[in-house]
PDB file of C-alpha atoms in Angstrom:
ATOM      1  CA  UNK A   1     -55.883  25.880 -69.235  1.00  0.00           C
ATOM      2  CA  UNK A   2     -52.369  26.984 -70.057  1.00  0.00           C
ATOM      3  CA  UNK A   3     -50.029  24.544 -68.379  1.00  0.00           C
ATOM      4  CA  UNK A   4     -46.908  26.529 -69.249  1.00  0.00           C
ATOM      5  CA  UNK A   5     -47.027  30.289 -68.787  1.00  0.00           C
ATOM      6  CA  UNK A   6     -44.352  32.465 -70.389  1.00  0.00           C
ATOM      7  CA  UNK A   7     -43.417  36.101 -69.852  1.00  0.00           C
ATOM      8  CA  UNK A   8     -42.846  38.699 -71.104  1.00  0.00           C
ATOM      9  CA  UNK A   9     -44.735  38.671 -74.403  1.00  0.00           C
ATOM     10  CA  UNK A  10     -42.120  40.956 -75.930  1.00  0.00           C
ATOM     11  CA  UNK A  11     -38.676  42.135 -74.927  1.00  0.00           C
ATOM     12  CA  UNK A  12     -36.384  44.821 -76.284  1.00  0.00           C
ATOM     13  CA  UNK A  13     -32.718  44.703 -75.364  1.00  0.00           C
ATOM     14  CA  UNK A  14     -29.667  46.659 -76.450  1.00  0.00           C
ATOM     15  CA  UNK A  15     -26.768  44.872 -78.082  1.00  0.00           C
ATOM     16  CA  UNK A  16     -24.523  43.408 -75.408  1.00  0.00           C
ATOM     17  CA  UNK A  17     -27.266  43.313 -72.807  1.00  0.00           C
ATOM     18  CA  UNK A  18     -28.819  40.347 -71.018  1.00  0.00           C
ATOM     19  CA  UNK A  19     -32.165  38.978 -72.180  1.00  0.00           C
ATOM     20  CA  UNK A  20     -34.239  37.097 -69.615  1.00  0.00           C
ATOM     21  CA  UNK A  21     -37.397  35.129 -70.388  1.00  0.00           C
ATOM     22  CA  UNK A  22     -39.368  33.369 -67.690  1.00  0.00           C
ATOM     23  CA  UNK A  23     -41.667  30.355 -67.654  1.00  0.00           C
ATOM     24  CA  UNK A  24     -43.783  28.653 -65.011  1.00  0.00           C
ATOM     25  CA  UNK A  25     -45.404  25.254 -65.204  1.00  0.00           C
ATOM     26  CA  UNK A  26     -48.084  23.428 -63.263  1.00  0.00           C
ATOM     27  CA  UNK A  27     -47.821  19.750 -64.120  1.00  0.00           C
ATOM     28  CA  UNK A  28     -45.303  17.958 -61.897  1.00  0.00           C
ATOM     29  CA  UNK A  29     -45.187  15.097 -64.424  1.00  0.00           C
ATOM     30  CA  UNK A  30     -43.077  17.281 -66.722  1.00  0.00           C
ATOM     31  CA  UNK A  31     -39.470  16.092 -66.728  1.00  0.00           C
ATOM     32  CA  UNK A  32     -37.866  17.812 -69.702  1.00  0.00           C
ATOM     33  CA  UNK A  33     -37.800  21.541 -70.389  1.00  0.00           C
ATOM     34  CA  UNK A  34     -36.529  22.743 -73.790  1.00  0.00           C
ATOM     35  CA  UNK A  35     -36.314  26.211 -75.249  1.00  0.00           C
ATOM     36  CA  UNK A  36     -36.993  26.758 -78.931  1.00  0.00           C
ATOM     37  CA  UNK A  37     -35.947  29.661 -81.151  1.00  0.00           C
ATOM     38  CA  UNK A  38     -38.060  30.647 -84.146  1.00  0.00           C
ATOM     39  CA  UNK A  39     -37.180  33.064 -86.943  1.00  0.00           C
ATOM     40  CA  UNK A  40     -39.897  34.559 -89.190  1.00  0.00           C
ATOM     41  CA  UNK A  41     -41.141  32.102 -91.781  1.00  0.00           C
ATOM     42  CA  UNK A  42     -39.325  29.178 -90.179  1.00  0.00           C
ATOM     43  CA  UNK A  43     -40.182  26.400 -87.799  1.00  0.00           C
ATOM     44  CA  UNK A  44     -38.986  26.383 -84.191  1.00  0.00           C
ATOM     45  CA  UNK A  45     -35.499  25.012 -83.613  1.00  0.00           C
ATOM     46  CA  UNK A  46     -34.211  23.484 -80.395  1.00  0.00           C
ATOM     47  CA  UNK A  47     -31.910  25.914 -78.602  1.00  0.00           C
ATOM     48  CA  UNK A  48     -31.144  24.370 -75.228  1.00  0.00           C
ATOM     49  CA  UNK A  49     -32.869  22.003 -72.810  1.00  0.00           C
ATOM     50  CA  UNK A  50     -32.703  20.948 -69.170  1.00  0.00           C
ATOM     51  CA  UNK A  51     -33.930  18.150 -66.934  1.00  0.00           C
ATOM     52  CA  UNK A  52     -35.157  18.890 -63.381  1.00  0.00           C
ATOM     53  CA  UNK A  53     -32.269  17.088 -61.691  1.00  0.00           C
ATOM     54  CA  UNK A  54     -29.984  20.097 -62.363  1.00  0.00           C
ATOM     55  CA  UNK A  55     -30.517  23.756 -61.480  1.00  0.00           C
ATOM     56  CA  UNK A  56     -28.603  25.315 -64.345  1.00  0.00           C
ATOM     57  CA  UNK A  57     -27.365  24.476 -67.818  1.00  0.00           C
ATOM     58  CA  UNK A  58     -25.153  26.665 -69.948  1.00  0.00           C
ATOM     59  CA  UNK A  59     -24.373  26.419 -73.661  1.00  0.00           C
ATOM     60  CA  UNK A  60     -22.356  29.325 -74.973  1.00  0.00           C
ATOM     61  CA  UNK A  61     -24.270  32.552 -74.343  1.00  0.00           C
ATOM     62  CA  UNK A  62     -27.466  30.711 -73.444  1.00  0.00           C
ATOM     63  CA  UNK A  63     -28.257  29.553 -69.896  1.00  0.00           C
ATOM     64  CA  UNK A  64     -31.312  27.849 -68.427  1.00  0.00           C
ATOM     65  CA  UNK A  65     -31.978  28.355 -64.729  1.00  0.00           C
ATOM     66  CA  UNK A  66     -34.369  25.855 -63.182  1.00  0.00           C
ATOM     67  CA  UNK A  67     -36.199  26.081 -59.833  1.00  0.00           C
ATOM     68  CA  UNK A  68     -38.020  22.806 -59.222  1.00  0.00           C
ATOM     69  CA  UNK A  69     -39.682  23.827 -55.948  1.00  0.00           C
ATOM     70  CA  UNK A  70     -41.126  26.978 -57.517  1.00  0.00           C
ATOM     71  CA  UNK A  71     -41.912  25.161 -60.788  1.00  0.00           C
ATOM     72  CA  UNK A  72     -40.195  27.906 -62.744  1.00  0.00           C
ATOM     73  CA  UNK A  73     -37.423  28.069 -65.309  1.00  0.00           C
ATOM     74  CA  UNK A  74     -35.866  30.847 -67.285  1.00  0.00           C
ATOM     75  CA  UNK A  75     -33.661  31.498 -70.302  1.00  0.00           C
ATOM     76  CA  UNK A  76     -30.802  33.971 -70.037  1.00  0.00           C
ATOM     77  CA  UNK A  77     -29.099  35.231 -73.182  1.00  0.00           C
ATOM     78  CA  UNK A  78     -25.808  36.905 -72.326  1.00  0.00           C
ATOM     79  CA  UNK A  79     -24.200  39.513 -74.599  1.00  0.00           C
ATOM     80  CA  UNK A  80     -27.363  39.653 -76.719  1.00  0.00           C
ATOM     81  CA  UNK A  81     -26.791  40.222 -80.443  1.00  0.00           C
ATOM     82  CA  UNK A  82     -29.084  41.524 -83.223  1.00  0.00           C
ATOM     83  CA  UNK A  83     -28.946  38.040 -84.721  1.00  0.00           C
ATOM     84  CA  UNK A  84     -30.671  36.757 -81.571  1.00  0.00           C
ATOM     85  CA  UNK A  85     -33.810  38.696 -82.539  1.00  0.00           C
ATOM     86  CA  UNK A  86     -36.448  35.987 -82.838  1.00  0.00           C
ATOM     87  CA  UNK A  87     -39.407  34.460 -81.039  1.00  0.00           C
ATOM     88  CA  UNK A  88     -38.503  32.211 -78.125  1.00  0.00           C
ATOM     89  CA  UNK A  89     -40.713  29.471 -76.761  1.00  0.00           C
ATOM     90  CA  UNK A  90     -40.304  27.543 -73.564  1.00  0.00           C
ATOM     91  CA  UNK A  91     -41.824  24.084 -73.476  1.00  0.00           C
ATOM     92  CA  UNK A  92     -42.282  21.125 -71.196  1.00  0.00           C
ATOM     93  CA  UNK A  93     -42.555  17.417 -71.820  1.00  0.00           C
ATOM     94  CA  UNK A  94     -43.136  14.263 -69.814  1.00  0.00           C
ATOM     95  CA  UNK A  95     -46.740  13.259 -70.198  1.00  0.00           C
ATOM     96  CA  UNK A  96     -47.249   9.792 -71.587  1.00  0.00           C
ATOM     97  CA  UNK A  97     -44.792   7.017 -72.265  1.00  0.00           C
ATOM     98  CA  UNK A  98     -44.683   3.620 -73.911  1.00  0.00           C
ATOM     99  CA  UNK A  99     -44.618   0.311 -72.054  1.00  0.00           C
ATOM    100  CA  UNK A 100     -40.843   0.544 -71.827  1.00  0.00           C
ATOM    101  CA  UNK A 101     -41.049   3.938 -70.167  1.00  0.00           C
ATOM    102  CA  UNK A 102     -39.789   5.946 -73.125  1.00  0.00           C
ATOM    103  CA  UNK A 103     -41.528   9.319 -73.290  1.00  0.00           C
ATOM    104  CA  UNK A 104     -43.748  10.107 -76.264  1.00  0.00           C
ATOM    105  CA  UNK A 105     -42.040  13.477 -76.270  1.00  0.00           C
ATOM    106  CA  UNK A 106     -45.230  15.518 -76.488  1.00  0.00           C
ATOM    107  CA  UNK A 107     -44.446  19.178 -75.909  1.00  0.00           C
ATOM    108  CA  UNK A 108     -46.573  21.775 -74.113  1.00  0.00           C
ATOM    109  CA  UNK A 109     -45.454  25.216 -75.198  1.00  0.00           C
ATOM    110  CA  UNK A 110     -45.521  28.615 -73.552  1.00  0.00           C
ATOM    111  CA  UNK A 111     -47.087  31.549 -75.375  1.00  0.00           C
ATOM    112  CA  UNK A 112     -43.819  32.829 -76.826  1.00  0.00           C
ATOM    113  CA  UNK A 113     -41.632  35.924 -76.382  1.00  0.00           C
ATOM    114  CA  UNK A 114     -40.670  38.199 -79.240  1.00  0.00           C
ATOM    115  CA  UNK A 115     -37.100  39.340 -78.601  1.00  0.00           C
ATOM    116  CA  UNK A 116     -35.712  42.378 -80.386  1.00  0.00           C
ATOM    117  CA  UNK A 117     -32.040  43.247 -79.928  1.00  0.00           C
ATOM    118  CA  UNK A 118     -31.163  46.746 -81.056  1.00  0.00           C
ATOM    119  CA  UNK A 119     -27.671  47.347 -82.482  1.00  0.00           C
TER     120      UNK A 119
ATOM    121  CA  UNK B   1     -30.623  16.619 -96.030  1.00  0.00           C
ATOM    122  CA  UNK B   2     -34.201  17.905 -96.345  1.00  0.00           C
ATOM    123  CA  UNK B   3     -35.220  17.050 -92.752  1.00  0.00           C
ATOM    124  CA  UNK B   4     -38.934  17.713 -92.334  1.00  0.00           C
ATOM    125  CA  UNK B   5     -40.768  18.930 -95.438  1.00  0.00           C
ATOM    126  CA  UNK B   6     -44.297  20.309 -95.351  1.00  0.00           C
ATOM    127  CA  UNK B   7     -46.571  20.630 -98.370  1.00  0.00           C
ATOM    128  CA  UNK B   8     -48.103  23.036 -99.315  1.00  0.00           C
ATOM    129  CA  UNK B   9     -46.443  26.126 -97.816  1.00  0.00           C
ATOM    130  CA  UNK B  10     -49.513  28.337 -98.259  1.00  0.00           C
ATOM    131  CA  UNK B  11     -53.173  27.648 -98.914  1.00  0.00           C
ATOM    132  CA  UNK B  12     -56.444  29.569 -98.901  1.00  0.00           C
ATOM    133  CA  UNK B  13     -59.661  27.624 -98.459  1.00  0.00           C
ATOM    134  CA  UNK B  14     -63.323  28.472 -98.323  1.00  0.00           C
ATOM    135  CA  UNK B  15     -65.417  27.424 -95.344  1.00  0.00           C
ATOM    136  CA  UNK B  16     -66.564  23.843 -95.739  1.00  0.00           C
ATOM    137  CA  UNK B  17     -63.821  22.766 -98.124  1.00  0.00           C
ATOM    138  CA  UNK B  18     -61.536  19.892 -97.270  1.00  0.00           C
ATOM    139  CA  UNK B  19     -57.800  19.489 -97.682  1.00  0.00           C
ATOM    140  CA  UNK B  20     -54.834  17.424 -96.596  1.00  0.00           C
ATOM    141  CA  UNK B  21     -51.514  18.728 -95.341  1.00  0.00           C
ATOM    142  CA  UNK B  22     -48.538  16.500 -96.004  1.00  0.00           C
ATOM    143  CA  UNK B  23     -45.495  16.093 -93.796  1.00  0.00           C
ATOM    144  CA  UNK B  24     -42.518  14.044 -94.910  1.00  0.00           C
ATOM    145  CA  UNK B  25     -39.324  13.328 -92.966  1.00  0.00           C
ATOM    146  CA  UNK B  26     -36.201  11.649 -94.254  1.00  0.00           C
ATOM    147  CA  UNK B  27     -34.507  11.039 -90.896  1.00  0.00           C
ATOM    148  CA  UNK B  28     -36.133   7.694 -90.109  1.00  0.00           C
ATOM    149  CA  UNK B  29     -37.691   9.162 -86.965  1.00  0.00           C
ATOM    150  CA  UNK B  30     -40.247   7.045 -85.164  1.00  0.00           C
ATOM    151  CA  UNK B  31     -42.407   9.788 -83.656  1.00  0.00           C
ATOM    152  CA  UNK B  32     -44.193  12.536 -85.559  1.00  0.00           C
ATOM    153  CA  UNK B  33     -46.423  15.436 -84.441  1.00  0.00           C
ATOM    154  CA  UNK B  34     -48.785  18.068 -85.806  1.00  0.00           C
ATOM    155  CA  UNK B  35     -49.054  21.466 -84.054  1.00  0.00           C
ATOM    156  CA  UNK B  36     -50.903  24.640 -84.799  1.00  0.00           C
ATOM    157  CA  UNK B  37     -49.466  28.070 -83.981  1.00  0.00           C
ATOM    158  CA  UNK B  38     -51.728  31.019 -83.230  1.00  0.00           C
ATOM    159  CA  UNK B  39     -50.704  34.493 -82.009  1.00  0.00           C
ATOM    160  CA  UNK B  40     -50.338  34.622 -78.241  1.00  0.00           C
ATOM    161  CA  UNK B  41     -51.066  30.896 -77.893  1.00  0.00           C
ATOM    162  CA  UNK B  42     -47.722  29.288 -78.629  1.00  0.00           C
ATOM    163  CA  UNK B  43     -47.870  25.933 -80.389  1.00  0.00           C
ATOM    164  CA  UNK B  44     -50.587  23.463 -79.490  1.00  0.00           C
ATOM    165  CA  UNK B  45     -50.454  19.749 -80.230  1.00  0.00           C
ATOM    166  CA  UNK B  46     -53.206  18.506 -82.558  1.00  0.00           C
ATOM    167  CA  UNK B  47     -52.335  14.828 -83.089  1.00  0.00           C
ATOM    168  CA  UNK B  48     -49.237  12.711 -82.855  1.00  0.00           C
ATOM    169  CA  UNK B  49     -47.974   9.310 -83.935  1.00  0.00           C
ATOM    170  CA  UNK B  50     -45.566   6.977 -82.158  1.00  0.00           C
ATOM    171  CA  UNK B  51     -45.087   4.707 -85.143  1.00  0.00           C
ATOM    172  CA  UNK B  52     -46.342   3.621 -88.527  1.00  0.00           C
ATOM    173  CA  UNK B  53     -50.060   2.846 -88.400  1.00  0.00           C
ATOM    174  CA  UNK B  54     -50.625   4.477 -85.001  1.00  0.00           C
ATOM    175  CA  UNK B  55     -52.051   7.888 -84.136  1.00  0.00           C
ATOM    176  CA  UNK B  56     -53.267   9.612 -80.976  1.00  0.00           C
ATOM    177  CA  UNK B  57     -55.062  12.821 -80.026  1.00  0.00           C
ATOM    178  CA  UNK B  58     -53.264  15.834 -78.672  1.00  0.00           C
ATOM    179  CA  UNK B  59     -54.545  18.956 -76.965  1.00  0.00           C
ATOM    180  CA  UNK B  60     -56.735  20.346 -79.788  1.00  0.00           C
ATOM    181  CA  UNK B  61     -57.806  17.427 -82.053  1.00  0.00           C
ATOM    182  CA  UNK B  62     -61.374  18.471 -82.918  1.00  0.00           C
ATOM    183  CA  UNK B  63     -61.979  19.071 -86.627  1.00  0.00           C
ATOM    184  CA  UNK B  64     -58.792  17.263 -87.692  1.00  0.00           C
ATOM    185  CA  UNK B  65     -57.902  13.734 -88.683  1.00  0.00           C
ATOM    186  CA  UNK B  66     -54.494  12.173 -89.283  1.00  0.00           C
ATOM    187  CA  UNK B  67     -52.960   9.117 -90.869  1.00  0.00           C
ATOM    188  CA  UNK B  68     -49.500   7.513 -90.723  1.00  0.00           C
ATOM    189  CA  UNK B  69     -49.548   4.846 -93.412  1.00  0.00           C
ATOM    190  CA  UNK B  70     -45.798   5.090 -93.993  1.00  0.00           C
ATOM    191  CA  UNK B  71     -43.136   5.807 -91.394  1.00  0.00           C
ATOM    192  CA  UNK B  72     -41.818   8.835 -93.256  1.00  0.00           C
ATOM    193  CA  UNK B  73     -45.197  10.512 -93.843  1.00  0.00           C
ATOM    194  CA  UNK B  74     -47.760  12.036 -91.497  1.00  0.00           C
ATOM    195  CA  UNK B  75     -50.913  13.517 -93.039  1.00  0.00           C
ATOM    196  CA  UNK B  76     -53.238  16.062 -91.425  1.00  0.00           C
ATOM    197  CA  UNK B  77     -56.753  16.348 -92.830  1.00  0.00           C
ATOM    198  CA  UNK B  78     -59.431  18.986 -92.469  1.00  0.00           C
ATOM    199  CA  UNK B  79     -62.758  17.458 -93.492  1.00  0.00           C
ATOM    200  CA  UNK B  80     -64.829  20.656 -93.404  1.00  0.00           C
ATOM    201  CA  UNK B  81     -62.675  23.733 -92.922  1.00  0.00           C
ATOM    202  CA  UNK B  82     -63.825  26.473 -90.529  1.00  0.00           C
ATOM    203  CA  UNK B  83     -62.461  30.025 -90.079  1.00  0.00           C
ATOM    204  CA  UNK B  84     -61.275  29.013 -86.584  1.00  0.00           C
ATOM    205  CA  UNK B  85     -58.802  26.688 -88.282  1.00  0.00           C
ATOM    206  CA  UNK B  86     -56.950  29.588 -89.854  1.00  0.00           C
ATOM    207  CA  UNK B  87     -53.473  29.093 -88.462  1.00  0.00           C
ATOM    208  CA  UNK B  88     -49.907  28.123 -89.176  1.00  0.00           C
ATOM    209  CA  UNK B  89     -49.480  24.359 -88.997  1.00  0.00           C
ATOM    210  CA  UNK B  90     -46.180  22.774 -88.057  1.00  0.00           C
ATOM    211  CA  UNK B  91     -45.141  19.190 -88.358  1.00  0.00           C
ATOM    212  CA  UNK B  92     -42.307  17.772 -86.289  1.00  0.00           C
ATOM    213  CA  UNK B  93     -40.458  14.497 -85.986  1.00  0.00           C
ATOM    214  CA  UNK B  94     -38.631  13.258 -82.962  1.00  0.00           C
ATOM    215  CA  UNK B  95     -35.137  11.917 -82.417  1.00  0.00           C
ATOM    216  CA  UNK B  96     -33.158  10.873 -79.372  1.00  0.00           C
ATOM    217  CA  UNK B  97     -30.804  13.566 -78.069  1.00  0.00           C
ATOM    218  CA  UNK B  98     -28.870  12.672 -74.954  1.00  0.00           C
ATOM    219  CA  UNK B  99     -31.700  10.401 -73.766  1.00  0.00           C
ATOM    220  CA  UNK B 100     -34.281  13.097 -74.532  1.00  0.00           C
ATOM    221  CA  UNK B 101     -36.632  13.057 -77.487  1.00  0.00           C
ATOM    222  CA  UNK B 102     -35.902  16.364 -79.248  1.00  0.00           C
ATOM    223  CA  UNK B 103     -38.272  17.506 -81.957  1.00  0.00           C
ATOM    224  CA  UNK B 104     -37.215  18.697 -85.398  1.00  0.00           C
ATOM    225  CA  UNK B 105     -39.753  21.026 -87.059  1.00  0.00           C
ATOM    226  CA  UNK B 106     -40.685  21.776 -90.650  1.00  0.00           C
ATOM    227  CA  UNK B 107     -41.147  25.360 -91.848  1.00  0.00           C
ATOM    228  CA  UNK B 108     -44.917  25.308 -91.605  1.00  0.00           C
ATOM    229  CA  UNK B 109     -48.038  25.540 -93.733  1.00  0.00           C
ATOM    230  CA  UNK B 110     -49.887  28.840 -93.597  1.00  0.00           C
ATOM    231  CA  UNK B 111     -53.591  28.133 -93.966  1.00  0.00           C
ATOM    232  CA  UNK B 112     -56.346  30.735 -94.296  1.00  0.00           C
ATOM    233  CA  UNK B 113     -60.021  29.793 -94.185  1.00  0.00           C
ATOM    234  CA  UNK B 114     -62.375  32.392 -95.626  1.00  0.00           C
TER     235      UNK B 114
END
């Protein structure tokens, strides 16, 4: 059972356009929602993350929009550049913690979106 | 500043063979994780460790074993490799980032089982 569903599987955008990737989750125990960027032959790298107590977080050209009631969140890449071409993964965390309440940080990933930005 | 280093980078095995994947981190992180990445499936957690000498099962643990004898190392073992274990394996370690545990990934081990 896929707890985090991501769409679309692939996305083609022109340079300067807006890229939008969507994710939906089921487990209400999730309390941390990161996005990872992965280039070919490399491991995923943390791009931006949000907690459910805010509806939006912006870092440069990257914005996460979060809708807690709908259990959905999305990544918006403004002014998309060819260098943004990569695979993007949404993820969710929050299951399991130690006796002090610190999360184990286990991540449940979406299926991934291959973004291609044409020059 | 190596971060998370995975060894080997590539490997081809025959069905039934065994092998161990090594993950080493030099950031003194407490938590470490093993994931596998398959097309259309994202990354799925195999096992994780919250400290030296401790391990726990993730989402897809069957057919794998792990050990964390030293804080900086996390080993993933395949006792009897099967074609279904053909995948790209990623190790990650976790650090605290603005009260959130953010994971830092290695560059993966590409494993093919024939």
